Short mmCIF file of C-alpha atoms and ligand atoms in Angstrom, two decimals:
data_model
loop_
_atom_site.label_atom_id
_atom_site.label_comp_id
_atom_site.label_asym_id
_atom_site.label_seq_id
_atom_site.Cartn_x
_atom_site.Cartn_y
_atom_site.Cartn_z
CA MET A 659 26.42 -48.65 -24.45
CA THR A 660 27.94 -51.89 -23.15
CA THR A 661 25.94 -55.06 -23.92
CA PRO A 662 25.26 -57.58 -21.04
CA ASP A 663 27.76 -60.06 -22.73
CA GLU A 664 30.39 -57.42 -23.13
CA ALA A 665 29.88 -56.28 -19.43
CA LEU A 666 30.32 -59.87 -18.23
CA ALA A 667 33.53 -60.25 -20.38
CA ILE A 668 34.95 -57.00 -18.95
CA VAL A 669 34.05 -58.07 -15.45
CA LEU A 670 35.74 -61.48 -15.79
CA GLU A 671 38.77 -60.09 -17.57
CA ASN A 672 39.42 -57.71 -14.70
CA THR A 673 38.62 -60.05 -11.80
CA PRO A 674 41.63 -61.87 -10.42
CA ARG A 675 41.63 -65.40 -9.11
CA LEU A 676 42.59 -65.32 -5.39
CA GLU A 677 45.59 -67.07 -3.99
CA ALA A 678 45.55 -70.64 -2.46
CA VAL A 679 44.99 -71.01 1.25
CA GLU A 680 45.25 -74.16 3.37
CA VAL A 681 42.03 -74.94 5.33
CA PRO A 682 40.82 -77.64 7.68
CA LEU A 683 38.97 -80.23 5.53
CA VAL A 684 35.26 -79.48 6.18
CA GLU A 685 35.93 -75.78 5.76
CA ALA A 686 36.86 -76.50 2.12
CA VAL A 687 33.25 -77.44 1.18
CA GLY A 688 31.98 -75.01 -1.35
CA ALA A 689 35.54 -73.93 -2.53
CA ARG A 690 37.72 -75.15 -5.41
CA LEU A 691 40.86 -77.21 -5.04
CA ALA A 692 44.05 -75.30 -5.46
CA GLU A 693 46.18 -78.36 -5.78
CA PRO A 694 45.92 -81.81 -7.36
CA VAL A 695 45.35 -84.50 -4.59
CA ALA A 696 46.84 -88.02 -4.75
CA SER A 697 45.98 -90.99 -2.78
CA ASP A 698 48.46 -92.07 -0.12
CA ILE A 699 46.97 -95.69 -0.08
CA ASP A 700 45.31 -98.18 -2.38
CA LEU A 701 41.50 -97.78 -2.23
CA PRO A 702 40.08 -100.04 -1.01
CA PRO A 703 43.17 -100.90 0.94
CA PHE A 704 42.46 -104.62 0.93
CA ASP A 705 40.06 -107.08 -0.75
CA LYS A 706 36.88 -106.19 0.89
CA SER A 707 33.59 -107.86 1.25
CA ALA A 708 30.69 -105.92 -0.28
CA MET A 709 27.97 -107.92 1.45
CA ASP A 710 27.16 -109.79 4.61
CA GLY A 711 27.51 -113.55 3.92
CA TYR A 712 30.03 -116.38 3.57
CA ALA A 713 33.50 -116.05 2.07
CA ALA A 714 34.06 -119.33 0.06
CA ARG A 715 35.78 -120.92 -2.91
CA ALA A 716 33.83 -120.56 -6.16
CA ARG A 717 34.94 -123.97 -7.32
CA ASP A 718 33.20 -125.50 -4.22
CA LEU A 719 29.89 -124.05 -5.26
CA HIS A 720 29.28 -125.30 -8.85
CA ALA A 721 26.59 -127.57 -7.61
CA THR A 722 24.20 -126.20 -4.98
CA PRO A 723 22.81 -126.80 -2.33
CA VAL A 724 26.06 -127.60 -0.57
CA GLU A 725 27.16 -127.57 3.01
CA LEU A 726 30.39 -125.79 4.09
CA GLU A 727 32.25 -125.80 7.40
CA ILE A 728 32.40 -122.35 9.14
CA ILE A 729 36.05 -121.84 10.24
CA GLU A 730 35.97 -118.15 11.43
CA GLU A 731 33.76 -115.10 11.83
CA LEU A 732 34.86 -111.72 10.60
CA PRO A 733 33.16 -108.48 11.53
CA ALA A 734 34.39 -105.25 9.83
CA GLY A 735 37.77 -104.25 11.13
CA VAL A 736 38.90 -107.73 12.08
CA ALA A 737 41.79 -109.39 10.15
CA PRO A 738 41.35 -112.96 9.03
CA THR A 739 43.64 -115.57 10.74
CA LYS A 740 42.70 -118.65 8.71
CA GLU A 741 42.87 -119.58 5.08
CA VAL A 742 39.67 -120.93 3.52
CA GLY A 743 40.23 -124.50 2.28
CA PRO A 744 38.17 -126.93 0.29
CA GLY A 745 34.74 -127.40 1.75
CA GLN A 746 35.24 -124.48 4.19
CA CYS A 747 33.99 -120.88 4.50
CA THR A 748 34.42 -117.81 6.79
CA LYS A 749 31.27 -115.93 8.04
CA ILE A 750 32.00 -112.36 6.83
CA MET A 751 30.36 -108.91 7.34
CA THR A 752 30.22 -106.01 4.85
CA GLY A 753 33.70 -104.18 4.92
CA ALA A 754 35.63 -107.05 6.39
CA PRO A 755 38.77 -108.24 4.66
CA VAL A 756 38.25 -111.33 2.47
CA PRO A 757 40.34 -114.35 3.89
CA ALA A 758 43.04 -116.00 1.74
CA GLY A 759 41.70 -118.97 -0.25
CA ALA A 760 38.18 -117.42 -0.63
CA ASP A 761 37.25 -115.85 -4.00
CA MET A 762 33.63 -114.99 -3.54
CA VAL A 763 31.16 -114.02 -0.94
CA VAL A 764 27.80 -115.70 -0.97
CA ILE A 765 25.18 -113.32 0.34
CA VAL A 766 23.52 -114.49 3.59
CA GLU A 767 20.00 -114.40 1.85
CA ASP A 768 21.19 -117.37 -0.31
CA THR A 769 22.12 -119.50 2.76
CA GLU A 770 20.68 -121.27 5.71
CA THR A 771 22.23 -122.59 8.97
CA ALA A 772 22.98 -126.27 8.88
CA GLY A 773 23.84 -126.50 12.57
CA ASP A 774 27.10 -127.77 14.14
CA GLY A 775 29.24 -124.98 12.80
CA ARG A 776 28.06 -125.44 9.26
CA VAL A 777 26.10 -123.44 6.67
CA ARG A 778 24.01 -124.59 3.65
CA ILE A 779 24.61 -122.63 0.52
CA LEU A 780 21.38 -122.64 -1.37
CA GLN A 781 22.61 -120.99 -4.53
CA ALA A 782 25.63 -119.11 -5.66
CA ASP A 783 25.93 -116.81 -8.72
CA PRO A 784 29.59 -117.03 -9.98
CA LYS A 785 29.04 -113.66 -11.68
CA SER A 786 28.49 -111.83 -8.40
CA ARG A 787 31.64 -112.31 -6.34
CA ASN A 788 30.66 -109.52 -3.98
CA ILE A 789 34.29 -108.50 -3.39
CA CYS A 790 35.82 -105.10 -3.88
CA ALA A 791 39.41 -105.77 -4.93
CA CYS A 792 42.32 -104.08 -3.29
CA GLY A 793 43.06 -100.83 -5.32
CA GLU A 794 40.19 -101.18 -7.72
CA ASP A 795 38.97 -97.67 -6.98
CA ILE A 796 42.36 -95.96 -7.03
CA ARG A 797 45.97 -96.98 -6.78
CA LYS A 798 48.37 -95.45 -4.25
CA GLY A 799 50.09 -92.33 -5.61
CA ARG A 800 47.43 -91.73 -8.40
CA THR A 801 45.70 -88.36 -8.64
CA VAL A 802 42.19 -88.60 -7.33
CA LEU A 803 41.12 -84.93 -7.74
CA GLU A 804 42.57 -82.26 -10.04
CA ALA A 805 43.15 -78.63 -9.05
CA GLY A 806 40.03 -76.55 -9.79
CA HIS A 807 37.70 -79.43 -8.80
CA ALA A 808 34.67 -78.41 -6.60
CA VAL A 809 34.75 -79.59 -3.11
CA ARG A 810 31.39 -81.05 -2.38
CA PRO A 811 30.46 -83.35 0.43
CA SER A 812 31.55 -86.34 -1.68
CA GLU A 813 34.97 -84.77 -2.24
CA VAL A 814 35.27 -84.26 1.52
CA GLY A 815 34.70 -87.97 1.96
CA LEU A 816 37.22 -88.79 -0.64
CA LEU A 817 39.83 -86.34 0.77
CA ALA A 818 39.33 -87.88 4.20
CA SER A 819 39.76 -91.43 2.67
CA VAL A 820 43.08 -90.41 1.18
CA GLY A 821 44.37 -88.99 4.44
CA ARG A 822 43.89 -85.30 3.91
CA ASP A 823 42.71 -83.31 7.07
CA ARG A 824 43.72 -80.05 5.54
CA VAL A 825 43.58 -79.04 1.88
CA GLN A 826 44.63 -76.11 -0.33
CA VAL A 827 41.69 -74.23 -1.90
CA TYR A 828 41.37 -70.91 -3.59
CA ARG A 829 40.64 -68.23 -0.94
CA ARG A 830 37.03 -66.92 -0.67
CA PRO A 831 36.83 -63.16 -1.28
CA ARG A 832 36.18 -60.82 1.56
CA VAL A 833 33.10 -58.97 0.56
CA ALA A 834 31.58 -55.74 1.98
CA VAL A 835 28.03 -54.61 1.23
CA LEU A 836 26.95 -51.02 1.52
CA GLY A 837 23.45 -49.54 1.12
CA THR A 838 22.86 -45.96 0.22
CA GLY A 839 19.92 -43.69 0.46
CA ASN A 840 18.42 -41.04 2.77
CA GLU A 841 14.99 -42.84 2.54
CA LEU A 842 16.16 -46.14 3.96
CA ALA A 843 14.87 -47.25 7.30
CA PRO A 844 16.04 -50.29 9.40
CA ILE A 845 14.07 -53.57 9.39
CA THR A 846 12.99 -53.16 12.90
CA GLU A 847 11.24 -49.70 12.35
CA THR A 848 8.09 -48.91 10.65
CA PRO A 849 9.03 -46.52 7.89
CA GLY A 850 8.13 -42.95 8.42
CA PRO A 851 6.81 -40.55 5.74
CA GLY A 852 8.77 -41.02 2.51
CA GLN A 853 10.81 -43.91 3.91
CA ILE A 854 11.12 -47.51 2.79
CA ARG A 855 13.02 -50.32 4.53
CA ASP A 856 16.55 -51.17 3.43
CA ALA A 857 16.01 -54.50 1.55
CA ASN A 858 19.20 -54.60 -0.60
CA SER A 859 21.95 -54.67 1.93
CA TRP A 860 20.24 -57.86 3.39
CA SER A 861 19.41 -59.54 0.03
CA LEU A 862 22.99 -58.93 -1.15
CA LEU A 863 24.41 -60.46 1.98
CA ALA A 864 22.14 -63.44 1.47
CA ALA A 865 23.21 -63.80 -2.13
CA CYS A 866 26.89 -63.78 -1.14
CA ARG A 867 26.10 -66.40 1.51
CA ARG A 868 24.42 -68.60 -1.13
CA ALA A 869 27.62 -68.21 -3.26
CA GLY A 870 29.62 -69.61 -0.31
CA VAL A 871 31.14 -66.32 0.90
CA GLU A 872 30.39 -64.53 4.01
CA ALA A 873 29.92 -60.79 3.37
CA GLU A 874 30.12 -57.96 5.93
CA ARG A 875 27.39 -55.37 6.00
CA LEU A 876 28.88 -51.92 6.31
CA GLY A 877 25.55 -50.37 6.95
CA VAL A 878 23.65 -47.64 4.98
CA ALA A 879 25.22 -44.36 3.86
CA LYS A 880 23.38 -41.12 3.47
CA ASP A 881 23.26 -39.52 0.13
CA GLU A 882 26.01 -37.09 1.21
CA GLU A 883 29.46 -37.12 -0.18
CA ALA A 884 31.18 -37.10 3.24
CA ASP A 885 29.19 -40.15 4.46
CA LEU A 886 29.62 -41.96 1.19
CA ARG A 887 33.43 -41.26 1.17
CA GLU A 888 33.83 -42.72 4.61
CA MET A 889 31.84 -45.76 4.12
CA ILE A 890 33.07 -46.55 0.55
CA GLY A 891 36.66 -45.83 1.79
CA ALA A 892 36.11 -48.50 4.44
CA GLY A 893 34.92 -50.93 1.86
CA LEU A 894 37.79 -50.49 -0.62
CA ALA A 895 40.05 -52.62 1.52
CA ARG A 896 37.93 -55.65 0.66
CA ASP A 897 38.43 -57.93 -2.33
CA VAL A 898 34.77 -57.04 -3.44
CA LEU A 899 32.75 -53.94 -2.48
CA LEU A 900 29.05 -53.98 -3.34
CA VAL A 901 27.26 -50.57 -3.20
CA SER A 902 23.61 -50.54 -3.78
CA GLY A 903 21.81 -47.40 -4.98
CA GLY A 904 23.02 -43.96 -5.81
CA VAL A 905 24.20 -44.90 -9.28
CA SER A 906 21.41 -43.62 -11.50
CA MET A 907 21.12 -40.15 -13.08
CA GLY A 908 19.50 -38.29 -10.17
CA GLU A 909 20.94 -35.36 -8.51
CA TRP A 910 21.58 -37.35 -5.28
CA ASP A 911 23.13 -40.26 -7.01
CA LEU A 912 26.58 -39.45 -5.84
CA VAL A 913 28.21 -42.87 -5.77
CA PRO A 914 30.03 -42.52 -9.19
CA LYS A 915 31.41 -39.19 -8.11
CA VAL A 916 32.80 -40.64 -4.88
CA PHE A 917 34.29 -43.57 -6.93
CA ASP A 918 35.98 -40.97 -9.03
CA ALA A 919 37.39 -39.20 -5.95
CA PHE A 920 39.01 -42.41 -4.83
CA GLY A 921 40.62 -42.76 -8.22
CA VAL A 922 39.24 -46.23 -8.89
CA ALA A 923 39.30 -47.37 -12.54
CA VAL A 924 35.69 -47.40 -13.79
CA HIS A 925 35.24 -50.03 -16.66
CA PHE A 926 31.61 -49.34 -17.39
CA ALA A 927 28.84 -47.31 -15.88
CA THR A 928 25.68 -48.41 -17.71
CA ILE A 929 24.67 -51.66 -19.46
CA ARG A 930 22.19 -52.00 -22.28
CA MET A 931 19.78 -54.17 -20.20
CA LYS A 932 16.49 -53.95 -18.34
CA PRO A 933 16.54 -54.04 -15.40
CA GLY A 934 19.96 -53.10 -14.29
CA LYS A 935 21.04 -50.35 -16.67
CA PRO A 936 22.87 -48.17 -14.12
CA THR A 937 25.43 -50.85 -13.09
CA VAL A 938 28.91 -49.67 -12.44
CA PHE A 939 32.02 -51.81 -12.45
CA ALA A 940 35.32 -50.54 -11.21
CA THR A 941 38.66 -51.96 -9.93
CA HIS A 942 40.95 -50.73 -7.33
CA GLY A 943 44.29 -52.51 -7.09
CA SER A 944 43.37 -56.20 -6.94
CA GLY A 945 39.83 -55.33 -5.52
CA ILE A 946 36.68 -55.13 -7.59
CA ILE A 947 33.83 -52.71 -6.95
CA PHE A 948 30.25 -52.88 -8.12
CA GLY A 949 27.75 -50.02 -8.01
CA LEU A 950 24.46 -51.83 -8.17
CA PRO A 951 21.12 -50.15 -9.05
CA GLY A 952 18.97 -49.31 -6.06
CA ASN A 953 15.70 -51.05 -7.14
CA PRO A 954 15.58 -54.26 -5.20
CA VAL A 955 14.94 -56.51 -8.22
CA SER A 956 17.48 -54.70 -10.36
CA THR A 957 20.18 -55.09 -7.71
CA LEU A 958 19.65 -58.87 -7.57
CA VAL A 959 19.54 -59.23 -11.22
CA ALA A 960 22.86 -57.46 -11.62
CA TRP A 961 24.27 -59.47 -8.75
CA ARG A 962 23.34 -62.75 -10.49
CA LEU A 963 24.63 -61.70 -13.93
CA PHE A 964 27.90 -59.97 -12.96
CA VAL A 965 28.78 -60.31 -9.25
CA TRP A 966 28.10 -63.97 -8.88
CA PRO A 967 30.40 -64.96 -11.83
CA ALA A 968 33.19 -62.57 -10.47
CA ILE A 969 33.03 -64.19 -6.96
CA ARG A 970 33.20 -67.67 -8.75
CA LYS A 971 36.21 -66.47 -10.70
CA MET A 972 37.97 -65.28 -7.57
CA MET A 973 37.25 -68.73 -6.00
CA GLY A 974 38.87 -70.57 -8.85
CA HIS A 975 35.91 -71.83 -10.66
CA PRO A 976 36.88 -72.96 -14.16
CA GLU A 977 33.53 -71.90 -15.61
CA PRO A 978 32.47 -68.75 -13.71
CA ALA A 979 29.43 -68.06 -15.84
CA PRO A 980 27.72 -71.27 -17.05
CA PRO A 981 25.71 -70.93 -20.27
CA PRO A 982 21.99 -70.32 -19.98
CA VAL A 983 19.45 -73.01 -20.30
CA HIS A 984 17.10 -73.33 -23.22
CA GLY A 985 13.37 -73.67 -22.80
CA ARG A 986 10.05 -72.98 -24.61
CA LEU A 987 7.72 -70.11 -23.63
CA THR A 988 4.40 -71.05 -22.13
CA ALA A 989 2.87 -67.78 -23.06
CA PRO A 990 3.32 -65.12 -25.69
CA VAL A 991 5.71 -62.16 -24.79
CA THR A 992 6.33 -58.74 -26.24
CA VAL A 993 9.49 -56.88 -25.14
CA GLY A 994 9.64 -53.20 -26.00
CA GLY A 995 12.48 -50.67 -25.87
CA LYS A 996 15.98 -51.12 -27.13
CA ARG A 997 17.70 -53.06 -24.37
CA THR A 998 18.16 -56.77 -23.60
CA THR A 999 15.39 -57.57 -21.02
CA PHE A 1000 15.93 -60.04 -18.28
CA MET A 1001 12.44 -61.22 -17.52
CA PRO A 1002 11.52 -63.05 -14.31
CA VAL A 1003 10.18 -66.54 -15.21
CA ARG A 1004 9.74 -69.91 -13.77
CA LEU A 1005 11.62 -72.85 -15.27
CA ARG A 1006 9.88 -76.26 -15.23
CA SER A 1007 11.34 -79.61 -16.32
CA GLU A 1008 8.82 -81.23 -18.69
CA ARG A 1009 9.17 -84.43 -20.62
CA SER A 1010 9.96 -82.32 -23.71
CA GLY A 1011 12.57 -80.22 -21.95
CA TRP A 1012 12.46 -77.04 -20.04
CA THR A 1013 9.54 -74.67 -20.15
CA VAL A 1014 9.79 -70.88 -19.37
CA GLU A 1015 6.73 -69.41 -17.77
CA PRO A 1016 6.68 -65.62 -17.44
CA VAL A 1017 5.66 -64.56 -13.92
CA THR A 1018 3.58 -61.48 -13.29
CA THR A 1019 5.53 -58.59 -11.91
CA ARG A 1020 5.08 -54.93 -11.48
CA GLY A 1021 8.73 -54.13 -12.37
CA SER A 1022 12.08 -53.70 -10.82
CA ALA A 1023 10.85 -52.61 -7.31
CA ASP A 1024 8.33 -55.56 -7.00
CA LEU A 1025 10.08 -58.12 -4.84
CA VAL A 1026 6.71 -59.85 -4.34
CA GLY A 1027 6.34 -60.61 -8.08
CA PHE A 1028 10.05 -61.45 -8.27
CA SER A 1029 9.70 -64.11 -5.42
CA ARG A 1030 7.66 -66.18 -7.84
CA ALA A 1031 10.54 -66.44 -10.35
CA ASP A 1032 13.48 -68.80 -10.26
CA ALA A 1033 15.16 -67.64 -13.49
CA LEU A 1034 15.64 -64.71 -15.87
CA ALA A 1035 14.64 -65.13 -19.54
CA ILE A 1036 17.05 -63.29 -21.82
CA LEU A 1037 14.87 -61.50 -24.35
CA GLU A 1038 15.81 -59.01 -27.06
CA PRO A 1039 13.16 -56.44 -28.06
CA GLY A 1040 10.37 -58.15 -30.24
CA THR A 1041 7.38 -60.47 -30.08
CA TYR A 1042 7.63 -64.02 -29.08
CA GLU A 1043 4.89 -66.56 -29.61
CA THR A 1044 4.00 -69.42 -27.21
CA GLY A 1045 6.49 -72.38 -27.75
CA THR A 1046 9.44 -70.11 -28.87
CA GLU A 1047 12.69 -71.36 -27.56
CA VAL A 1048 14.49 -68.77 -25.41
CA ARG A 1049 17.44 -68.71 -23.20
CA ALA A 1050 17.13 -68.34 -19.38
CA VAL A 1051 19.56 -67.86 -16.51
CA PRO A 1052 18.65 -69.83 -13.32
CA LEU A 1053 18.73 -67.52 -10.32
CA GLU A 1054 20.18 -70.18 -8.02
CA LEU A 1055 22.35 -73.06 -8.99
P1 AMP B 17 18.61 -45.25 -6.52
O1 AMP B 17 19.43 -46.14 -7.43
O2 AMP B 17 19.49 -44.90 -5.31
O3 AMP B 17 18.12 -44.05 -7.32
O4 AMP B 17 17.36 -46.12 -6.00
C1 AMP B 17 16.39 -46.57 -6.97
C2 AMP B 17 15.24 -47.04 -6.16
O5 AMP B 17 15.55 -48.12 -5.40
C3 AMP B 17 14.54 -46.00 -5.25
O6 AMP B 17 13.20 -46.09 -5.24
C4 AMP B 17 15.16 -46.39 -3.90
O7 AMP B 17 14.34 -45.90 -2.87
C5 AMP B 17 15.26 -47.91 -4.02
N1 AMP B 17 16.25 -48.39 -3.12
C6 AMP B 17 17.57 -47.95 -3.07
N2 AMP B 17 18.26 -48.62 -2.18
C7 AMP B 17 17.41 -49.51 -1.64
C8 AMP B 17 17.57 -50.46 -0.55
N3 AMP B 17 18.75 -50.65 -0.02
N4 AMP B 17 16.54 -51.26 -0.32
C9 AMP B 17 15.27 -51.08 -0.91
N5 AMP B 17 15.10 -50.13 -1.83
C10 AMP B 17 16.13 -49.32 -2.23
MG1 MG B 18 19.30 -43.56 -3.79
#
């Protein structure tokens, strides 16, 4: 049976990176750049005051206190008209261009007014000139961001600074989510006999949104071939189709049969892991398809371990599956069976590093227990004492 590491490798090998698209600047946040970006100007574009104060000549300030004549006032956005000469200064605000002749800005806190258009400099530290030199951040024409770089709020600010109102990013996948099961009731109804509410189509939509993609909920299919065919058929046009439930060994678990009927290429249908054993991965043209286990915890575990990295790969992430963190168990743990267990835990940052605290859960249907976890410890069968270093996958990054 496929191991979790093998399964991840198969998923990533068979998942394409999507093409580049041009989007308006703010829509790029959460995506990855598909082009290197160069600056169209020097940054900063002029010698800029970093502080409110007085622009003066350092050689006039060797002995303090000293009085200087104020020849001009410069708010941000106003260009200087006068050169600062011996014994002179310009009153300057943060962000304003430093006038010719001046080579430092004395902060306003180190001055007092002397009346009659003059200022008294009480002290001046020649080591803090308080000037951001023209081009000191980046020179015109130089690359400020490489292709593949994450667009975060700071990159949006940088892209705006270098004149980009549109930018090329890797396209986000179009994702469709389908629940399956005759027993599933809508959120707004009290479940009848034998029914439970559909949790997974919603949790999977939410998981996709967290990954920066808007998924479409196709609804819930009955455990009937005709219904499954129609709804899975509709989802095959998407870049990613997520089907929850109907993939185990039961008589009514018809999803693999319907996948077969559509002629999709199934790469694996079970993984040697707990929970999440019945996880199916298939491809169809450039689209990828996951059959996720129906139990609400299992579906989210499989999503985190396999779907999330696939979505990141599609979006051009250079490291779709970051390595797990290492931490020490806060309690002894025994793992039975023969499969790799992904155990719900809480990660805490301590002075000595991360600690891994198992949370009490009643298994793969227990979303109450799972809600206390923020990571999955990766444990092979065996007995682990308190303090043992283990690996864990954070649920959210
Ligand atoms: P299955 O994989 O379809 O055999 O489902 C396994 C278990 O998960 C069963 O107890 C189902 O009732 C439950 N289940 C399946 N789909 C959902 C869903 N969308 N929301 C909540 N529970 C589900
Ligand atoms: Mg089912």
